[in-house]
PDB file of C-alpha atoms in Angstrom:
ATOM      1  CA  GLY A 279      47.534  73.617-130.036  1.00 70.00           C
ATOM      2  CA  GLU A 280      48.922  77.005-129.128  1.00 81.00           C
ATOM      3  CA  ASN A 281      52.498  77.089-127.933  1.00 89.00           C
ATOM      4  CA  VAL A 282      54.440  79.962-126.413  1.00 95.00           C
ATOM      5  CA  GLU A 283      58.224  79.894-126.263  1.00 96.00           C
ATOM      6  CA  GLN A 284      60.125  82.219-123.965  1.00 98.00           C
ATOM      7  CA  HIS A 285      63.801  83.156-123.843  1.00 97.00           C
ATOM      8  CA  PRO A 286      66.073  83.400-121.995  1.00 98.00           C
ATOM      9  CA  SER A 287      65.265  81.118-119.074  1.00 97.00           C
ATOM     10  CA  THR A 288      67.582  83.107-116.804  1.00 98.00           C
ATOM     11  CA  LEU A 289      68.847  86.654-117.088  1.00 98.00           C
ATOM     12  CA  SER A 290      71.289  88.456-114.835  1.00 98.00           C
ATOM     13  CA  VAL A 291      71.856  92.184-115.144  1.00 97.00           C
ATOM     14  CA  GLN A 292      73.514  94.936-113.191  1.00 97.00           C
ATOM     15  CA  GLU A 293      71.308  97.474-111.504  1.00 97.00           C
ATOM     16  CA  GLY A 294      70.533 100.277-113.929  1.00 97.00           C
ATOM     17  CA  ASP A 295      70.952  98.144-117.029  1.00 97.00           C
ATOM     18  CA  SER A 296      68.123  97.106-119.323  1.00 98.00           C
ATOM     19  CA  ALA A 297      66.586  93.646-119.536  1.00 98.00           C
ATOM     20  CA  VAL A 298      64.818  92.148-122.526  1.00 98.00           C
ATOM     21  CA  ILE A 299      62.750  88.976-122.567  1.00 98.00           C
ATOM     22  CA  LYS A 300      61.366  87.552-125.787  1.00 98.00           C
ATOM     23  CA  CYS A 301      58.423  85.299-126.559  1.00 98.00           C
ATOM     24  CA  THR A 302      57.173  83.613-129.691  1.00 97.00           C
ATOM     25  CA  TYR A 303      53.681  82.289-130.189  1.00 95.00           C
ATOM     26  CA  SER A 304      52.391  79.797-132.712  1.00 92.00           C
ATOM     27  CA  ASP A 305      48.751  80.670-133.317  1.00 90.00           C
ATOM     28  CA  SER A 306      48.301  83.703-135.550  1.00 89.00           C
ATOM     29  CA  ALA A 307      44.792  84.147-134.137  1.00 88.00           C
ATOM     30  CA  SER A 308      46.224  85.151-130.746  1.00 90.00           C
ATOM     31  CA  ASN A 309      45.081  88.643-129.892  1.00 89.00           C
ATOM     32  CA  TYR A 310      46.102  89.362-126.295  1.00 91.00           C
ATOM     33  CA  PHE A 311      49.609  89.228-124.817  1.00 95.00           C
ATOM     34  CA  PRO A 312      50.080  89.889-121.104  1.00 95.00           C
ATOM     35  CA  TRP A 313      53.273  89.820-119.075  1.00 97.00           C
ATOM     36  CA  TYR A 314      53.338  88.683-115.461  1.00 97.00           C
ATOM     37  CA  LYS A 315      55.818  89.025-112.638  1.00 98.00           C
ATOM     38  CA  GLN A 316      55.784  86.263-110.065  1.00 97.00           C
ATOM     39  CA  GLU A 317      57.639  86.235-106.790  1.00 96.00           C
ATOM     40  CA  LEU A 318      58.286  82.987-104.964  1.00 93.00           C
ATOM     41  CA  GLY A 319      55.094  81.458-103.613  1.00 92.00           C
ATOM     42  CA  LYS A 320      52.947  84.343-104.800  1.00 95.00           C
ATOM     43  CA  ARG A 321      50.351  84.854-107.478  1.00 96.00           C
ATOM     44  CA  PRO A 322      51.333  86.183-110.922  1.00 96.00           C
ATOM     45  CA  GLN A 323      51.009  89.947-111.123  1.00 96.00           C
ATOM     46  CA  LEU A 324      50.067  91.571-114.412  1.00 95.00           C
ATOM     47  CA  ILE A 325      52.692  94.198-115.202  1.00 97.00           C
ATOM     48  CA  ILE A 326      51.757  95.124-118.756  1.00 96.00           C
ATOM     49  CA  ASP A 327      49.720  93.772-121.629  1.00 94.00           C
ATOM     50  CA  ILE A 328      49.231  94.455-125.299  1.00 93.00           C
ATOM     51  CA  ARG A 329      46.549  93.646-127.804  1.00 89.00           C
ATOM     52  CA  SER A 330      47.043  92.649-131.398  1.00 84.00           C
ATOM     53  CA  ASN A 331      45.918  95.991-132.786  1.00 83.00           C
ATOM     54  CA  VAL A 332      48.842  97.776-131.110  1.00 82.00           C
ATOM     55  CA  GLY A 333      52.567  97.479-131.879  1.00 91.00           C
ATOM     56  CA  GLU A 334      54.047  98.939-128.719  1.00 95.00           C
ATOM     57  CA  LYS A 335      52.981  99.965-125.253  1.00 94.00           C
ATOM     58  CA  LYS A 336      54.926 101.639-122.486  1.00 96.00           C
ATOM     59  CA  ASP A 337      54.368 102.145-118.784  1.00 94.00           C
ATOM     60  CA  GLN A 338      57.176 104.002-117.037  1.00 96.00           C
ATOM     61  CA  ARG A 339      60.213 101.649-117.065  1.00 97.00           C
ATOM     62  CA  ILE A 340      58.361  98.792-118.732  1.00 98.00           C
ATOM     63  CA  ALA A 341      57.524  98.439-122.396  1.00 98.00           C
ATOM     64  CA  VAL A 342      56.190  95.677-124.603  1.00 98.00           C
ATOM     65  CA  THR A 343      56.534  95.369-128.368  1.00 97.00           C
ATOM     66  CA  LEU A 344      54.545  93.102-130.649  1.00 96.00           C
ATOM     67  CA  ASN A 345      55.451  91.893-134.126  1.00 95.00           C
ATOM     68  CA  LYS A 346      52.401  90.092-135.495  1.00 93.00           C
ATOM     69  CA  THR A 347      54.090  89.121-138.735  1.00 93.00           C
ATOM     70  CA  ALA A 348      56.891  87.310-136.936  1.00 94.00           C
ATOM     71  CA  LYS A 349      54.557  86.240-134.119  1.00 95.00           C
ATOM     72  CA  HIS A 350      56.776  87.438-131.357  1.00 94.00           C
ATOM     73  CA  PHE A 351      56.575  89.946-128.551  1.00 97.00           C
ATOM     74  CA  SER A 352      59.109  91.270-126.103  1.00 98.00           C
ATOM     75  CA  LEU A 353      59.275  92.797-122.648  1.00 98.00           C
ATOM     76  CA  HIS A 354      61.728  95.616-122.054  1.00 98.00           C
ATOM     77  CA  ILE A 355      62.651  96.798-118.575  1.00 98.00           C
ATOM     78  CA  THR A 356      64.874  99.843-118.362  1.00 97.00           C
ATOM     79  CA  GLU A 357      66.851 101.151-115.384  1.00 98.00           C
ATOM     80  CA  THR A 358      66.479  97.834-113.594  1.00 98.00           C
ATOM     81  CA  GLN A 359      66.352  97.757-109.815  1.00 97.00           C
ATOM     82  CA  PRO A 360      66.962  94.888-107.367  1.00 96.00           C
ATOM     83  CA  GLU A 361      63.220  94.749-106.656  1.00 96.00           C
ATOM     84  CA  ASP A 362      62.671  93.818-110.298  1.00 97.00           C
ATOM     85  CA  SER A 363      64.227  90.432-109.495  1.00 98.00           C
ATOM     86  CA  ALA A 364      61.540  87.781-109.976  1.00 98.00           C
ATOM     87  CA  VAL A 365      60.275  85.269-112.511  1.00 98.00           C
ATOM     88  CA  TYR A 366      58.575  86.807-115.526  1.00 98.00           C
ATOM     89  CA  PHE A 367      56.046  84.984-117.683  1.00 98.00           C
ATOM     90  CA  CYS A 368      54.654  85.946-121.029  1.00 97.00           C
ATOM     91  CA  ALA A 369      51.317  84.584-122.184  1.00 96.00           C
ATOM     92  CA  ALA A 370      49.150  84.575-125.273  1.00 94.00           C
ATOM     93  CA  SER A 371      45.432  84.321-125.610  1.00 88.00           C
ATOM     94  CA  ILE A 372      44.180  82.231-128.510  1.00 73.00           C
ATOM     95  CA  ARG A 373      40.544  83.085-127.910  1.00 68.00           C
ATOM     96  CA  ALA A 374      38.560  85.014-125.375  1.00 60.00           C
ATOM     97  CA  ASP A 375      40.150  84.557-121.983  1.00 66.00           C
ATOM     98  CA  LYS A 376      42.163  81.334-122.394  1.00 82.00           C
ATOM     99  CA  LEU A 377      45.846  82.038-121.684  1.00 90.00           C
ATOM    100  CA  ILE A 378      48.831  79.929-122.641  1.00 92.00           C
ATOM    101  CA  PHE A 379      51.938  80.759-120.631  1.00 95.00           C
ATOM    102  CA  GLY A 380      55.561  80.822-121.657  1.00 96.00           C
ATOM    103  CA  THR A 381      58.146  78.849-119.698  1.00 96.00           C
ATOM    104  CA  GLY A 382      59.322  81.794-117.614  1.00 97.00           C
ATOM    105  CA  THR A 383      62.462  83.895-117.203  1.00 98.00           C
ATOM    106  CA  ARG A 384      64.232  84.235-113.894  1.00 98.00           C
ATOM    107  CA  LEU A 385      65.560  87.791-113.746  1.00 98.00           C
ATOM    108  CA  GLN A 386      68.235  88.686-111.242  1.00 98.00           C
ATOM    109  CA  VAL A 387      69.263  92.295-110.810  1.00 97.00           C
ATOM    110  CA  PHE A 388      72.516  92.729-108.934  1.00 96.00           C
ATOM    111  CA  PRO A 389      73.115  95.937-106.963  1.00 91.00           C
TER     112      PRO A 389
ATOM    113  CA  GLY B 195      38.276  96.073-107.732  1.00 71.00           C
ATOM    114  CA  ALA B 196      38.814  92.597-109.219  1.00 87.00           C
ATOM    115  CA  VAL B 197      39.985  90.710-106.157  1.00 93.00           C
ATOM    116  CA  VAL B 198      40.155  86.923-106.196  1.00 96.00           C
ATOM    117  CA  SER B 199      40.637  84.862-103.060  1.00 97.00           C
ATOM    118  CA  GLN B 200      41.516  81.224-102.539  1.00 97.00           C
ATOM    119  CA  HIS B 201      41.076  78.992 -99.569  1.00 97.00           C
ATOM    120  CA  PRO B 202      42.986  77.329 -98.075  1.00 97.00           C
ATOM    121  CA  SER B 203      46.364  78.875 -98.754  1.00 97.00           C
ATOM    122  CA  ARG B 204      48.159  75.725 -97.657  1.00 97.00           C
ATOM    123  CA  VAL B 205      46.992  72.182 -97.118  1.00 97.00           C
ATOM    124  CA  ILE B 206      48.799  69.017 -96.146  1.00 97.00           C
ATOM    125  CA  CYS B 207      46.967  65.732 -96.514  1.00 96.00           C
ATOM    126  CA  LYS B 208      47.585  62.024 -96.495  1.00 96.00           C
ATOM    127  CA  SER B 209      47.749  60.018 -99.675  1.00 97.00           C
ATOM    128  CA  GLY B 210      44.324  58.781-100.739  1.00 96.00           C
ATOM    129  CA  THR B 211      42.308  61.608 -99.246  1.00 96.00           C
ATOM    130  CA  SER B 212      40.412  64.301-101.149  1.00 97.00           C
ATOM    131  CA  VAL B 213      41.076  68.011-100.902  1.00 97.00           C
ATOM    132  CA  LYS B 214      38.769  70.859-101.863  1.00 97.00           C
ATOM    133  CA  ILE B 215      40.074  74.270-102.862  1.00 98.00           C
ATOM    134  CA  GLU B 216      37.769  77.280-103.137  1.00 97.00           C
ATOM    135  CA  CYS B 217      38.176  80.217-105.473  1.00 96.00           C
ATOM    136  CA  ARG B 218      36.061  83.326-104.998  1.00 96.00           C
ATOM    137  CA  SER B 219      35.760  86.590-106.870  1.00 94.00           C
ATOM    138  CA  LEU B 220      35.118  89.047-104.045  1.00 95.00           C
ATOM    139  CA  ASP B 221      33.977  92.213-105.766  1.00 91.00           C
ATOM    140  CA  PHE B 222      32.849  91.172-109.211  1.00 90.00           C
ATOM    141  CA  GLN B 223      30.935  88.481-111.017  1.00 89.00           C
ATOM    142  CA  ALA B 224      33.282  86.238-112.940  1.00 88.00           C
ATOM    143  CA  THR B 225      32.179  85.164-116.394  1.00 81.00           C
ATOM    144  CA  THR B 226      34.784  82.429-116.423  1.00 90.00           C
ATOM    145  CA  MET B 227      37.117  80.870-113.882  1.00 93.00           C
ATOM    146  CA  PHE B 228      40.320  79.005-114.613  1.00 94.00           C
ATOM    147  CA  TRP B 229      42.396  76.517-112.670  1.00 97.00           C
ATOM    148  CA  TYR B 230      46.151  76.257-113.091  1.00 96.00           C
ATOM    149  CA  ARG B 231      48.785  74.003-111.622  1.00 97.00           C
ATOM    150  CA  GLN B 232      52.361  75.105-111.127  1.00 97.00           C
ATOM    151  CA  PHE B 233      55.165  72.727-110.178  1.00 96.00           C
ATOM    152  CA  PRO B 234      58.368  74.137-108.630  1.00 93.00           C
ATOM    153  CA  LYS B 235      60.380  76.240-111.064  1.00 92.00           C
ATOM    154  CA  GLN B 236      57.882  75.625-113.831  1.00 95.00           C
ATOM    155  CA  SER B 237      55.268  77.628-115.626  1.00 96.00           C
ATOM    156  CA  LEU B 238      51.554  77.781-115.015  1.00 95.00           C
ATOM    157  CA  MET B 239      49.728  74.987-116.773  1.00 94.00           C
ATOM    158  CA  LEU B 240      46.046  75.456-117.454  1.00 93.00           C
ATOM    159  CA  MET B 241      44.050  72.544-116.087  1.00 95.00           C
ATOM    160  CA  ALA B 242      40.489  73.557-116.870  1.00 94.00           C
ATOM    161  CA  THR B 243      38.140  76.365-117.691  1.00 92.00           C
ATOM    162  CA  SER B 244      34.769  76.668-116.028  1.00 91.00           C
ATOM    163  CA  ASN B 245      31.676  78.754-116.535  1.00 86.00           C
ATOM    164  CA  GLU B 246      28.910  79.105-113.991  1.00 82.00           C
ATOM    165  CA  GLY B 247      26.287  76.426-114.321  1.00 80.00           C
ATOM    166  CA  SER B 248      28.034  74.359-116.960  1.00 83.00           C
ATOM    167  CA  LYS B 249      30.570  71.573-117.047  1.00 87.00           C
ATOM    168  CA  ALA B 250      34.226  72.476-116.958  1.00 91.00           C
ATOM    169  CA  THR B 251      36.387  72.133-120.041  1.00 92.00           C
ATOM    170  CA  TYR B 252      39.538  70.207-119.216  1.00 95.00           C
ATOM    171  CA  GLU B 253      42.866  70.512-120.972  1.00 92.00           C
ATOM    172  CA  GLN B 254      44.379  67.523-122.642  1.00 92.00           C
ATOM    173  CA  GLY B 255      45.979  65.173-120.141  1.00 93.00           C
ATOM    174  CA  VAL B 256      44.031  66.427-117.122  1.00 95.00           C
ATOM    175  CA  GLU B 257      41.828  63.730-115.598  1.00 94.00           C
ATOM    176  CA  LYS B 258      38.372  65.143-115.068  1.00 93.00           C
ATOM    177  CA  ASP B 259      37.445  62.387-112.611  1.00 94.00           C
ATOM    178  CA  LYS B 260      40.460  63.194-110.477  1.00 96.00           C
ATOM    179  CA  PHE B 261      40.167  66.980-110.569  1.00 97.00           C
ATOM    180  CA  LEU B 262      36.518  67.766-109.998  1.00 96.00           C
ATOM    181  CA  ILE B 263      35.468  71.316-110.718  1.00 94.00           C
ATOM    182  CA  ASN B 264      32.213  72.823-109.573  1.00 90.00           C
ATOM    183  CA  HIS B 265      31.201  76.332-110.557  1.00 88.00           C
ATOM    184  CA  ALA B 266      28.022  76.865-108.614  1.00 83.00           C
ATOM    185  CA  SER B 267      27.774  80.643-108.853  1.00 89.00           C
ATOM    186  CA  LEU B 268      29.278  83.646-110.607  1.00 89.00           C
ATOM    187  CA  THR B 269      31.583  84.197-107.636  1.00 92.00           C
ATOM    188  CA  LEU B 270      32.613  80.704-106.564  1.00 93.00           C
ATOM    189  CA  SER B 271      34.418  77.816-108.178  1.00 94.00           C
ATOM    190  CA  THR B 272      35.832  74.791-106.361  1.00 95.00           C
ATOM    191  CA  LEU B 273      38.502  72.299-107.325  1.00 97.00           C
ATOM    192  CA  THR B 274      38.498  68.928-105.594  1.00 97.00           C
ATOM    193  CA  VAL B 275      41.564  66.759-105.905  1.00 97.00           C
ATOM    194  CA  THR B 276      40.237  63.252-105.353  1.00 97.00           C
ATOM    195  CA  SER B 277      42.352  60.426-103.985  1.00 96.00           C
ATOM    196  CA  ALA B 278      45.380  62.676-103.849  1.00 96.00           C
ATOM    197  CA  HIS B 279      48.847  61.206-104.264  1.00 96.00           C
ATOM    198  CA  PRO B 280      52.311  62.714-103.697  1.00 96.00           C
ATOM    199  CA  GLU B 281      52.634  63.527-107.400  1.00 96.00           C
ATOM    200  CA  ASP B 282      49.620  65.829-107.047  1.00 97.00           C
ATOM    201  CA  SER B 283      51.623  68.027-104.690  1.00 97.00           C
ATOM    202  CA  SER B 284      51.783  71.395-106.391  1.00 97.00           C
ATOM    203  CA  PHE B 285      50.782  75.048-106.296  1.00 97.00           C
ATOM    204  CA  TYR B 286      47.198  75.408-107.531  1.00 98.00           C
ATOM    205  CA  ILE B 287      46.144  78.849-108.723  1.00 98.00           C
ATOM    206  CA  CYS B 288      42.738  79.978-109.846  1.00 97.00           C
ATOM    207  CA  SER B 289      41.880  83.023-111.897  1.00 95.00           C
ATOM    208  CA  ALA B 290      38.717  84.770-112.968  1.00 93.00           C
ATOM    209  CA  SER B 291      37.785  86.956-115.864  1.00 89.00           C
ATOM    210  CA  ARG B 292      35.083  89.573-116.087  1.00 82.00           C
ATOM    211  CA  LEU B 293      33.078  90.740-119.047  1.00 71.00           C
ATOM    212  CA  GLU B 294      34.265  94.340-118.798  1.00 69.00           C
ATOM    213  CA  HIS B 295      37.939  93.296-118.990  1.00 66.00           C
ATOM    214  CA  TYR B 296      38.007  91.169-122.094  1.00 68.00           C
ATOM    215  CA  ASN B 297      40.840  88.603-121.930  1.00 73.00           C
ATOM    216  CA  GLU B 298      42.362  89.852-118.665  1.00 84.00           C
ATOM    217  CA  GLN B 299      42.472  87.320-115.847  1.00 90.00           C
ATOM    218  CA  PHE B 300      42.638  88.139-112.138  1.00 93.00           C
ATOM    219  CA  PHE B 301      44.590  85.605-110.149  1.00 96.00           C
ATOM    220  CA  GLY B 302      43.995  84.186-106.708  1.00 97.00           C
ATOM    221  CA  PRO B 303      46.888  83.883-104.234  1.00 97.00           C
ATOM    222  CA  GLY B 304      47.276  80.156-104.831  1.00 97.00           C
ATOM    223  CA  THR B 305      47.018  77.035-102.696  1.00 98.00           C
ATOM    224  CA  ARG B 306      50.075  74.988-101.823  1.00 97.00           C
ATOM    225  CA  LEU B 307      49.049  71.322-101.684  1.00 97.00           C
ATOM    226  CA  THR B 308      51.381  68.792-100.110  1.00 97.00           C
ATOM    227  CA  VAL B 309      50.373  65.140-100.205  1.00 97.00           C
ATOM    228  CA  LEU B 310      52.287  62.890 -97.829  1.00 96.00           C
TER     229      LEU B 310
END
């Protein structure tokens, strides 16, 4: 079945630096790739998503890139702030609606 | 729009009892609802997918007789954990999708289940 790998598992950066999280998926039929931010005990929050017909998408400090040939996609956060500290999950959709999640990255932004 | 609620937010029960968790889409009709389980410091694992009026589709390794899912309407799905045991203690999260937002899922706030 579909598998999504995510790296790194933890990431510590200084405030103002950039953070990059990478994911690889196994099923070439995947066509939807969302990224979620989850704070402790809370629901996942969609922060950005990309579809397979697009190579890059940006929303203020957050951007996502997709390489369909290599089957990987990445989250880029620029000018990080302490409030960006959370666990981030990537996911891939292998058919309409069903999401497979990556293992998560704990991001810590130090002031 | 696209608000999903869950009830209860927390539940503590004794081993052997059954617990029902409700998931509601408050301002839209959900074409599909999903149930996830999340253990501490782990990812979300899809348990099952349900569509209104039909049987749920369970992921491999999820016992359908233990985790009963009922999807009685386009706005309500319930998950019943039958004969709960301490190893069932987890964070259960539902989500719902809507036809106009192909692929996107809207998540409920989650239910923390603790089985003593």
